[in-house]
XYZ file of C-alpha atoms in Angstrom:
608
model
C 0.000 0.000 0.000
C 1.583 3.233 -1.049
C 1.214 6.308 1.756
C 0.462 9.475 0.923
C 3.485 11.961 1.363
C 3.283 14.343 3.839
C 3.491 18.169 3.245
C 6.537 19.377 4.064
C 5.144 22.532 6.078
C 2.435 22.254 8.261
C 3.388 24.086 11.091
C 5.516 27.248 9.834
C 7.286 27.729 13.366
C 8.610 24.098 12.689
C 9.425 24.092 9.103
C 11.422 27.464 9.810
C 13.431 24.967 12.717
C 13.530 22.327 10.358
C 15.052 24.279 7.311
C 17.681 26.158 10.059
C 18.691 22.773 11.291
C 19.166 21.504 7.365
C 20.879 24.932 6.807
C 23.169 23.885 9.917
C 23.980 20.129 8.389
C 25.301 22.026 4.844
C 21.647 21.036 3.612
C 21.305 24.052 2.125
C 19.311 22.492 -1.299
C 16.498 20.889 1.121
C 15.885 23.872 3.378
C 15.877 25.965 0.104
C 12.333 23.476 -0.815
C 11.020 24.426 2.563
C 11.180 28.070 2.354
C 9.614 28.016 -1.102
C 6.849 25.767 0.095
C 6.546 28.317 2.970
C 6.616 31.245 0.789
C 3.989 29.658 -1.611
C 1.200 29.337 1.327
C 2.690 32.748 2.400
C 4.380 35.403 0.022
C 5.472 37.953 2.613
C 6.744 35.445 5.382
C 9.630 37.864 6.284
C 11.748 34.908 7.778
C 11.535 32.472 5.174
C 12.407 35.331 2.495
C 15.510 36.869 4.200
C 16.095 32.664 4.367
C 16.117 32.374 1.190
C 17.863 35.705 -0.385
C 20.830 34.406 1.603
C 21.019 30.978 0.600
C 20.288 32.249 -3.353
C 23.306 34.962 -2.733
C 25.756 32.197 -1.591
C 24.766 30.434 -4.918
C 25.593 33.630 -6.651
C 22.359 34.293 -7.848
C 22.602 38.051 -6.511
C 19.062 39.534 -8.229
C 17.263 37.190 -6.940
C 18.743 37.498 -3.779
C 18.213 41.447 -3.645
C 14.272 40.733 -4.925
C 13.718 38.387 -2.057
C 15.082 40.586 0.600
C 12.962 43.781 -0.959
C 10.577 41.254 -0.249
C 10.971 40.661 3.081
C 11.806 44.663 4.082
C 8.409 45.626 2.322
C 6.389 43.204 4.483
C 8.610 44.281 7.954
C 10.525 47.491 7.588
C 11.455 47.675 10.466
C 13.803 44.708 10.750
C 17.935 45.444 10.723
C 18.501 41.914 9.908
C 17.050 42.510 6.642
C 18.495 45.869 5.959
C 22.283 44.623 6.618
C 21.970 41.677 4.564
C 20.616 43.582 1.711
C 23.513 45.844 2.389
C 25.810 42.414 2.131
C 23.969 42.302 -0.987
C 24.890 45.474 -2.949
C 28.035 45.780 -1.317
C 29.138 42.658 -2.988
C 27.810 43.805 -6.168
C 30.098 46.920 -6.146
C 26.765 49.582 -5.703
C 28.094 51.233 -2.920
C 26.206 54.316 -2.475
C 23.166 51.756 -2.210
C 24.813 49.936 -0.027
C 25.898 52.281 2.840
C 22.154 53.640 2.878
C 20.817 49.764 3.767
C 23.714 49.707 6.933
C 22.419 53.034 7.266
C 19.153 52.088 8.046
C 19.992 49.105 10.254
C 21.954 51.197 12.325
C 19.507 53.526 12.876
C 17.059 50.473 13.798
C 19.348 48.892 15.731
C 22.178 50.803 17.238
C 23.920 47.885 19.062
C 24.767 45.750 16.313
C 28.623 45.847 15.842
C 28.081 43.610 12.847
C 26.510 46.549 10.876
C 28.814 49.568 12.041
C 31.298 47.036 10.973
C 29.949 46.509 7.495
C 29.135 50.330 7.055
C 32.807 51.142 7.698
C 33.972 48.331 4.953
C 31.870 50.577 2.745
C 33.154 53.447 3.634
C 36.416 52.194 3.102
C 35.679 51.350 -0.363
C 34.343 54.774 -1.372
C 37.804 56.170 -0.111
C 35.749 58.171 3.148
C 38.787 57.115 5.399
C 37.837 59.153 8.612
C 34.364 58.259 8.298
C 35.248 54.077 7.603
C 36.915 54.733 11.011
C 34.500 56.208 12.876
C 32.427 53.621 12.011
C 34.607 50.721 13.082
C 34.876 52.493 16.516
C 31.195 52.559 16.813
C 31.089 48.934 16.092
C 33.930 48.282 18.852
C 32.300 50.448 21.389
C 29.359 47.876 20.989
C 31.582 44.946 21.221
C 34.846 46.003 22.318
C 36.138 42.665 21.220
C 34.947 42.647 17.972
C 38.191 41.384 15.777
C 37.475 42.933 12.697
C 36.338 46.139 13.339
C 39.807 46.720 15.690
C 41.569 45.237 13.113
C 40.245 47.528 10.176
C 40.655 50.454 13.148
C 44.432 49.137 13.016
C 45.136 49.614 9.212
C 43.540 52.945 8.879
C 45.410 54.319 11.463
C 48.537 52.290 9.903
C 48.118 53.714 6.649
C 47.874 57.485 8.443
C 51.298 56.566 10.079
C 49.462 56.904 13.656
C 51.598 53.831 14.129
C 51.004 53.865 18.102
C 47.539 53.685 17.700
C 47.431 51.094 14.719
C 49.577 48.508 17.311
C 46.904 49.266 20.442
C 44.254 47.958 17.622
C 45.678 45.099 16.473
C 47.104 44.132 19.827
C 43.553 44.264 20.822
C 41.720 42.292 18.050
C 45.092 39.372 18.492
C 43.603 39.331 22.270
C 40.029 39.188 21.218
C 40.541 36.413 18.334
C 44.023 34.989 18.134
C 43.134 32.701 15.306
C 42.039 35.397 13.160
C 44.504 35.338 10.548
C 43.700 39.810 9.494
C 44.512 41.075 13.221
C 47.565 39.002 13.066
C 48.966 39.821 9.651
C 48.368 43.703 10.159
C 49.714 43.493 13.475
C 52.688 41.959 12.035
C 52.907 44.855 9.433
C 52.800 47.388 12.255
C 55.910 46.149 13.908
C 57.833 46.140 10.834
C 57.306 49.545 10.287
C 58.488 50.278 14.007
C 61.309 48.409 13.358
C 60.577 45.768 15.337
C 61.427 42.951 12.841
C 61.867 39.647 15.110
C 58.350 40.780 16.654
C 56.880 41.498 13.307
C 58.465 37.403 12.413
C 56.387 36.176 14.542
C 53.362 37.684 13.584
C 53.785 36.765 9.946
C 54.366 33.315 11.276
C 51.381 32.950 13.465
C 49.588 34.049 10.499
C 51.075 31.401 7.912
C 50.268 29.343 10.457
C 46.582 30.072 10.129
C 46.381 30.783 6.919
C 48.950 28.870 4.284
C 47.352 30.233 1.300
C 47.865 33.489 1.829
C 50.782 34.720 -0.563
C 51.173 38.148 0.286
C 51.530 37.106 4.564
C 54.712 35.261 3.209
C 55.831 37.903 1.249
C 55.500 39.990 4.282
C 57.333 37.644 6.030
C 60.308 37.374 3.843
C 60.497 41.067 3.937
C 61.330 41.645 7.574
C 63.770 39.072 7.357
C 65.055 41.322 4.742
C 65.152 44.065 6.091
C 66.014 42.732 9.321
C 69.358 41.429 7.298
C 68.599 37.866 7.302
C 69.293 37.321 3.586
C 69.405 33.880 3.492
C 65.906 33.635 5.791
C 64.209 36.099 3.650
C 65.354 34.203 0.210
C 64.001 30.733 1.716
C 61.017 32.520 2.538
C 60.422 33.896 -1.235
C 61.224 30.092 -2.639
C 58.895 28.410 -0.561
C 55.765 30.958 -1.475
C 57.244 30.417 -4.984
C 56.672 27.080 -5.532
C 53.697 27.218 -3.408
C 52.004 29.834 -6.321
C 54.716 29.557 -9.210
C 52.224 32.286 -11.081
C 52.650 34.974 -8.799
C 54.974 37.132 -10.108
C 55.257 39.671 -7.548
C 57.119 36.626 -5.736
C 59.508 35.658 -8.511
C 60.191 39.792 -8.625
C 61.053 39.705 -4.754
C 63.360 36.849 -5.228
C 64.947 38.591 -7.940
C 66.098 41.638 -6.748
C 67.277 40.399 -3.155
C 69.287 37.412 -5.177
C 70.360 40.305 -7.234
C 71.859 42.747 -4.537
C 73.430 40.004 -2.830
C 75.549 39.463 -5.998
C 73.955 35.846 -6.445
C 74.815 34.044 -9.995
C 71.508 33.889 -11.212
C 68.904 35.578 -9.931
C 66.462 35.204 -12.410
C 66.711 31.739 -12.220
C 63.135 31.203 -10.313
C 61.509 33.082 -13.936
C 63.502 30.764 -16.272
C 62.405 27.453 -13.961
C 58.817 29.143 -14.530
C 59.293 29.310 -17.894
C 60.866 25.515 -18.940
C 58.022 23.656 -16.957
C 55.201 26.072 -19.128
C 54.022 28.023 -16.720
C 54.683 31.655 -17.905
C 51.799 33.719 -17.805
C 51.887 37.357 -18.569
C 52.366 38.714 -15.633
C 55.395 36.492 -15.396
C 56.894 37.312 -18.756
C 55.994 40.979 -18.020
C 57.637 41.440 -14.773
C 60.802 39.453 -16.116
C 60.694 41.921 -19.230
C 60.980 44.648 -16.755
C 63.799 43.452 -14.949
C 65.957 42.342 -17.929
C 65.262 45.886 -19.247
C 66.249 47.528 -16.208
C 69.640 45.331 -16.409
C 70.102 46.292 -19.657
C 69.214 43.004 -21.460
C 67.030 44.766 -23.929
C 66.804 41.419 -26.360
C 65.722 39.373 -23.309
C 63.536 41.692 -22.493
C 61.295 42.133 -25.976
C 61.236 38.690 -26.407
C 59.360 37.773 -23.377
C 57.424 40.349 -24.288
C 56.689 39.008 -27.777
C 55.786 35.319 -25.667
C 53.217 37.435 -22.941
C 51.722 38.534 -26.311
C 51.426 35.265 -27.924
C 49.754 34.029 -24.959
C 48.008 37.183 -23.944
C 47.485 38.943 -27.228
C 44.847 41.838 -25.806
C 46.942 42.868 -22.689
C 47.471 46.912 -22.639
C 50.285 47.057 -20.553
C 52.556 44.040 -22.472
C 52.001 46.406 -25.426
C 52.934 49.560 -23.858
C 56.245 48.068 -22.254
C 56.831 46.768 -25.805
C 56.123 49.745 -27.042
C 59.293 51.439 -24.250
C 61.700 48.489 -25.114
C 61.155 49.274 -28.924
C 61.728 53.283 -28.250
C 64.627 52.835 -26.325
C 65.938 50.434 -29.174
C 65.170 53.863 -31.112
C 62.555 51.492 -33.784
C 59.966 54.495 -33.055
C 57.131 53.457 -36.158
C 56.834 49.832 -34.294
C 56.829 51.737 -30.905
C 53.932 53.796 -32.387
C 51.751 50.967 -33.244
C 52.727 49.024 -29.670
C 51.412 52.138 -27.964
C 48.271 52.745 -30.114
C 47.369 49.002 -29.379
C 47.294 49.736 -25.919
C 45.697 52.729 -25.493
C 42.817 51.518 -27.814
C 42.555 48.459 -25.399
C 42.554 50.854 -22.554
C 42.084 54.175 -23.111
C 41.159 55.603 -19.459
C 44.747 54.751 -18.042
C 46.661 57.657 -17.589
C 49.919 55.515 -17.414
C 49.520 54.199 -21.016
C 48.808 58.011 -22.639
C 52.268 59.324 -20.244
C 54.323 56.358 -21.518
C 52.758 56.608 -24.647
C 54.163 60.879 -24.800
C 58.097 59.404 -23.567
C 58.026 56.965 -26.662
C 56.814 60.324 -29.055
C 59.920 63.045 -27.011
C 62.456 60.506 -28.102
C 61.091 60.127 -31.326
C 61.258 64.270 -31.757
C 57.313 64.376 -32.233
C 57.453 66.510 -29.298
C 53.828 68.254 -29.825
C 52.015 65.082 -30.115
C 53.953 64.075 -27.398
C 52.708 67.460 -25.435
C 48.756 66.527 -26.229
C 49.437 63.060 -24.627
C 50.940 63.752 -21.408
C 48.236 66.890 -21.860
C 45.570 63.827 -21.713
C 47.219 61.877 -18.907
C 47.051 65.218 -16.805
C 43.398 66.031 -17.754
C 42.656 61.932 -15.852
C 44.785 62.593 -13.060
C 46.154 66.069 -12.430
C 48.654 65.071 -9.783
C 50.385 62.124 -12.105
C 54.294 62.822 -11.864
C 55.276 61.150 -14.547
C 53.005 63.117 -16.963
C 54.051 66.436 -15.318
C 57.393 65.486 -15.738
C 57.359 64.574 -19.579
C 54.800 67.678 -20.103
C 57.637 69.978 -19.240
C 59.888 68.265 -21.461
C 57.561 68.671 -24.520
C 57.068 72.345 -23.660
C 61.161 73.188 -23.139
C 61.612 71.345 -26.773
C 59.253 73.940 -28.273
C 60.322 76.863 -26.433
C 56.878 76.852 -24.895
C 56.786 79.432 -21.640
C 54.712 77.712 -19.952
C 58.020 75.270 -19.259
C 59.932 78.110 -17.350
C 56.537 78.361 -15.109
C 56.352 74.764 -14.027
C 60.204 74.421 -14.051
C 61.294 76.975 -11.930
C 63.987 75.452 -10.093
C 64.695 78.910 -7.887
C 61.174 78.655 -6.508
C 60.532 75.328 -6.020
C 63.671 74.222 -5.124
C 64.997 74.756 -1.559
C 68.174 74.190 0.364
C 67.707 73.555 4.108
C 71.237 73.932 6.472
C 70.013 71.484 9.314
C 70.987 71.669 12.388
C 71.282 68.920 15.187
C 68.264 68.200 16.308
C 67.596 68.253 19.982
C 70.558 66.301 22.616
C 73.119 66.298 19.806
C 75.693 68.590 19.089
C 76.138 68.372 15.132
C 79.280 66.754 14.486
C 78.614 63.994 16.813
C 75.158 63.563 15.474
C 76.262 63.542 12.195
C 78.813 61.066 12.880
C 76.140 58.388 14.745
C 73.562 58.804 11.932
C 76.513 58.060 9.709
C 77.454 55.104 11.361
C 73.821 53.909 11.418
C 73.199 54.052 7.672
C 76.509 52.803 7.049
C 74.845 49.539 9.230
C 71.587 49.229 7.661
C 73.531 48.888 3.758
C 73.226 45.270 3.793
C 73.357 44.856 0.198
C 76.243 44.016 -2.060
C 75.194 45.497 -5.508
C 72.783 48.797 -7.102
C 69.706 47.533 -6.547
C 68.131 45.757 -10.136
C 65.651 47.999 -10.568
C 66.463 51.740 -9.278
C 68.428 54.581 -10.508
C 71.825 54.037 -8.423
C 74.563 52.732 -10.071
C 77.605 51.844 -8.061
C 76.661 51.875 -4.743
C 74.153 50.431 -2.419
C 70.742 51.254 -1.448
C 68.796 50.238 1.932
C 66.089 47.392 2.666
C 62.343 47.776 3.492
C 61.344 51.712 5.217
C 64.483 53.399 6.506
C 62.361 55.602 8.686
C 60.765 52.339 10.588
C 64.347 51.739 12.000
C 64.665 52.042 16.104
C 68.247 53.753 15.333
C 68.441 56.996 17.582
C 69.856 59.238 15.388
C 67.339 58.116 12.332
C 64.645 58.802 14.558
C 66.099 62.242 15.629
C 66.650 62.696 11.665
C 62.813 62.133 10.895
C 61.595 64.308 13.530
C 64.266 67.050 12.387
C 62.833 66.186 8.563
C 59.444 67.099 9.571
C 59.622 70.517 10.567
C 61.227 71.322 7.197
C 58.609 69.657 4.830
C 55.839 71.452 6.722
C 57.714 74.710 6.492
C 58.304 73.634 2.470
C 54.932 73.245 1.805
C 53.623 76.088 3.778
C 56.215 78.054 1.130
C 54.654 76.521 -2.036
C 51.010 77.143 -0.494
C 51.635 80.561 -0.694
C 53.118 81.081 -3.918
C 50.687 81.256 -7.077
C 49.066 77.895 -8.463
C 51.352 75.729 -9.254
C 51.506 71.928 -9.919
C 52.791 71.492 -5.948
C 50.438 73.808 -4.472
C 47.654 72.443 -6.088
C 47.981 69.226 -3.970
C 48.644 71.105 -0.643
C 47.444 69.156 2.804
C 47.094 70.085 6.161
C 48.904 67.273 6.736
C 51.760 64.902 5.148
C 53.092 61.587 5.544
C 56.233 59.651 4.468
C 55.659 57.513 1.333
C 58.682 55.973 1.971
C 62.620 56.461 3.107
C 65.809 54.948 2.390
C 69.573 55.923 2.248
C 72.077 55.507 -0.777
C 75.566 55.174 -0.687
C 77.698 55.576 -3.732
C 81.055 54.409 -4.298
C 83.752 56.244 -6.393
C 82.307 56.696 -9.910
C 78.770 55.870 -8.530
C 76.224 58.273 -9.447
C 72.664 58.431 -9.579
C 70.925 58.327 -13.135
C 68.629 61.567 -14.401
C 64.806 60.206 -12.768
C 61.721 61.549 -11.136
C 59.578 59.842 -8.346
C 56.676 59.139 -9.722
C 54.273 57.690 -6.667
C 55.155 61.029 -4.479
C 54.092 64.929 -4.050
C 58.072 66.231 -2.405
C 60.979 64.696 -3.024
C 64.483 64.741 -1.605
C 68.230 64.148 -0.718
C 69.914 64.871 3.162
C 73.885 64.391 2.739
C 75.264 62.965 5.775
C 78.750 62.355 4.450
C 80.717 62.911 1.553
C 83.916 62.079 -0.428
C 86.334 64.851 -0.883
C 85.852 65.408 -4.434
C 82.752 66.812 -3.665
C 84.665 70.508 -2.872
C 85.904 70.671 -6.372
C 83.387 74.127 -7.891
C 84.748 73.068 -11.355
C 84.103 69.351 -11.846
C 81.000 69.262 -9.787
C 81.412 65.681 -8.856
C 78.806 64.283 -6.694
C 76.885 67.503 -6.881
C 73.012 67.409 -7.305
C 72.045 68.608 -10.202
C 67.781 69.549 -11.576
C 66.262 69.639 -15.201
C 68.694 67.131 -17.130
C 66.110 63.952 -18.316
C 67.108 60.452 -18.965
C 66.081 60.585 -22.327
C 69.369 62.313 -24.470
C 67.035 64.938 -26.259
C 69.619 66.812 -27.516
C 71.086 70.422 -26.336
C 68.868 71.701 -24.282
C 68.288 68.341 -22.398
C 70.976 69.171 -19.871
C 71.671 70.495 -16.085
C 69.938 73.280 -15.209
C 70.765 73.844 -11.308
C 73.371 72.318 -10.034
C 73.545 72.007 -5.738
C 77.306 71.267 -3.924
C 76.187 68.900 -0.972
C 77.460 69.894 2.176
C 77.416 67.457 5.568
C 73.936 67.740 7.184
C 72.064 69.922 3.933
C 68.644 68.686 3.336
C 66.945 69.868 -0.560
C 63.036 69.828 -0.938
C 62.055 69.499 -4.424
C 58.768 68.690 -6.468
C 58.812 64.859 -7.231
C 58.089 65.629 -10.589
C 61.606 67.750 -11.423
C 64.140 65.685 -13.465
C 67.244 65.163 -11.409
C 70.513 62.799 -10.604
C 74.104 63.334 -9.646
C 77.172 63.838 -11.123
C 79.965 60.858 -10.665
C 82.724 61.488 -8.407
C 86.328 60.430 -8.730
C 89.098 59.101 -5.882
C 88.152 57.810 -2.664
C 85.290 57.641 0.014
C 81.598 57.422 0.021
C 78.648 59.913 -0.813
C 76.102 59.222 2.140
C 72.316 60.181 1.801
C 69.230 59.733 3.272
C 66.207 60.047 0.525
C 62.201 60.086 1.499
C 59.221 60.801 -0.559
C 56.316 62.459 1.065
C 52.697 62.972 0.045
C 49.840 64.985 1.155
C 47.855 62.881 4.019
């Protein structure tokens, strides 16, 4: 005798238990059957809707998800629950604005829930509203004062604002709240290496590879403050095990190279070539390498892998424009043309590929077209170095005056006489920060991929060092940027005033030492706002008013453009000088001949 199946709802209090419970056992397709049953006997069951939406979102199915949850919202408006997830819902689907006014609305209904102060500052975060993400988070913490994420996203605000004291009581507080949660660890670990604190910041990292083995850029971290700590050999391990852990990942091949590099190791693009001979050289992996050999000098290396990361990724903007570069420098300008048109047409919003695109055209001589693209680049992104500084090299090859009004190396330019700062007479401060630097170079080789050449340049954030006398150096630093950009404020618009801040912080620091016949090539810094040099020792030959050597010189490119490509200002470096400079002004140094060392400390800075 066959029986008659039984409804699966009868009672809707216990099919709601009974589809939680399935929910609970990973039964997600069965409880799904109950809530449409429900919702068939009862459209507007707000339970069984919100139910739903969030089982349908986990499938990916996001309209359907949103519809059910509009639902639910129209039939009890008054529920947070519903507003947050919906706000899960759009956030997740990139529409922000609609997002932050559903956690909005939850918090206003509900006021206690961490959860959704939480997931309103995430939002906020995304829509670059940095103060208000934060004040968020706190809200959320003074709820639940143990709430792990919401200190930990507390911790890398105030990290990225350099309010390092406050970014460690964060993250100290979200390890002591949730130890296994892998965030609190890894920023905490980030924290410490930026105080210097490197065996600390080890640990971290650890604990957090620990948790988390996946996590590629937690073992990059961790390979850096063995770095920068000095432990070469630690830090290379490091990179080779996260290699072969995600061969692809070519930020982790690029790590590997350089260190192996400086070190003065045989081959240190050896983890690229082992990439390449088992098949597994994507783009990214031919591109980076391209880089690197081009920054060695191996410019037939370097367009080759860049004809292979166009055989396999034939629509990739930036493999065209860096083939486009290689093929300028080789001086093949029609072929660099068509590279560069390729990418722009693939992406023409990027700023980078119009600026790289106007380099290619000034060493060509095209110099006005070259003008109208760095003239585009600006018109994206106002504040892009790089554009500024190939702008005023298209107007000074066409005798344009605007050049002499963004290039005015008197104004913009200023020479600071520092003093000691406080506790130090000058000479014997001089003399410790001297010996400190001298410490922290490490390295046996010019770094692969910067402008020195003969010489040595410092691991990870010189300014994160415990050192006394770098510490007294920063603070002494300080008061002279803010006086700097106080000048430029008042002086009449101008490409530096324009981004003036109440407020600055370091984009990063490091010191240089150059050997005899070392020099720095002609560069810009591209990612900053001020740039400069402090001298805290030099060679001899520096005293020499007719040779110049090791002077600082302003307004000579890299480029060769001919005869009025060339030095503009030249600076004699004295012991304890700091110069202030826009980031976008061409500059380098002049080699110096017989013996000793040229010692500086460099730092780029950028309105907070």
């Amino acid at each position: 005798m066959t029986q008659t199946p039984q409804p699966l709802v009868s009672d809707p209090d216990l099919a709601l238990r009974r589809a939680s419970a399935l929910e609970a056992a990973g039964r997600s397709e069965e409880a799904a059957t109950i809530y449409r049953e429900l919702l068939a006997k009862d459209p507007g069951q707000p339970d069984a809707l919100n139910a739903l939406a969030l089982i349908e979102k986990r499938r990916g199915n996001a309209e359907e998800a949103e519809a059910l949850l509009r639902k639910a919202i129209a039939t009890t408006p008054k529920r947070a629950e519903l507003h947050n997830n919906l706000g899960n819902i759009l956030h997740a689907a990139g529409r922000l604005s609609d997002a932050e006014s559903s956690y909005r609305r939850a918090t206003a209904l509900n006021p206690a829930s961490a959860e959704t102060h939480y997931n309103l500052g995430a939002t906020l975060e995304k829509t670059a509203r940095r103060q208000e993400a934060l004040a968020a988070h706190a809200a959320a913490v003074s709820h639940n004062p143990r709430f792990a994420p919401a200190l930990t996203r507390m911790g890398v605000l105030f990290l990225e604002d350099s309010r390092l004291a406050e970014a460690l009581d964060a993250l100290e507080r979200a390890v002591a709240a949730d130890s296994a949660f892998t965030d609190a660890q890894y920023h905490r670990g980030r924290v410490l290496a930026r105080l210097g604190r490197y065996d600390d910041s080890v640990a971290a990292f650890q604990r957090a590879v620990a948790l988390t083995p996946e996590r590629i850029e937690i073992r990059i971290a961790l390979g850096n403050s063995h770095r920068d700590a000095g432990r070469i050999e630690e830090a290379l391990s490091v990179y080779l095990a996260a290699i072969q852990l995600d061969p692809s990942r070519a930020d982790l091949h690029a790590e590997y190279a350089r260190l192996a590099h400086e070190q003065g190791r045989s081959d240190p693009f050896r983890t690229f070539a082992a990439a390449r001979r088992q098949g597994r050289a994507n783009p990214d992996l031919l591109l980076m390498e391209a880089h690197l050999r081009f920054r060695s000098g191996d410019l037939d290396f370097a367009e080759q892998l860049l004809r292979d990361a166009e055989a396999v990724g034939p629509r990739r903007a930036d493999v065209a424009a860096f083939l486009g570069t290689v093929l300028a420098e080789r001086k093949q300008f029609a072929d660099a043309a068509l590279c560069f048109e390729r990418a722009v047409a693939a992406d023409p919003a990027s700023p980078f590929l119009q600026h790289q695109f106007g380099f290619a055209l000034l060493r060509a001589g095209d110099f006005a077209r070259a003008q109208r693209q760095f003239e585009s680049a600006l018109h994206m992104n106002a504040s892009e170095q790089l554009a500024l500084a190939g702008l005023l090299l298209a107007l000074r090859e066409q005798g344009d005056p605007r050049y002499r009004q963004l290039a005015d190396f008197d104004r913009f330019v200023r020479v600071y006489k520092m003093g000691a700062p406080a506790g130090f007479q000058a000479g014997d401060f001089l003399d410790l920060l001297a010996a400190e630097l001298r410490d922290a170079h490490v390295g046996k080789f010019a770094p692969l991929d910067q402008t020195l050449r003969g010489g040595t340049q410092t691991l990870g954030d010189l300014f994160s060092r415990p050192s006394p006398g770098i510490t007294a150096l920063r603070g002494a630093i300080s008061e002279k940027i803010a006086d700097y950009a106080q000048a430029m404020s008042r002086e009449a618009a101008n490409a530096v005033a324009a981004r003036r801040s109440a407020s600055f912080r370091f984009a990063g620091s490091w010191s240089c030492l150059l050997k005899p016949h070392g020099f720095h090539t002609n560069h810009i810094h591209p990612g900053a706002w001020i740039s400069s040099a402090f001298y805290a020792d030099l060679p001899q030959a520096v005293t020499n008013q007719e040779t110049r050597e090791g002077w600082f010189k302003l307004g000579e490119s890299n480029l060769g453009l001919g005869a009025s490509d060339r030095p503009e200002r030249f600076i004699k470096p004295e012991r304890g000088m700091l110069v202030l400079f826009p980031s976008f002004f061409w500059h380098g140094t002049v080699p110096f001949s017989g013996s000793g060392t040229r010692l500086t400390v460099a730092f780029d800075v950028v309105p907070a």
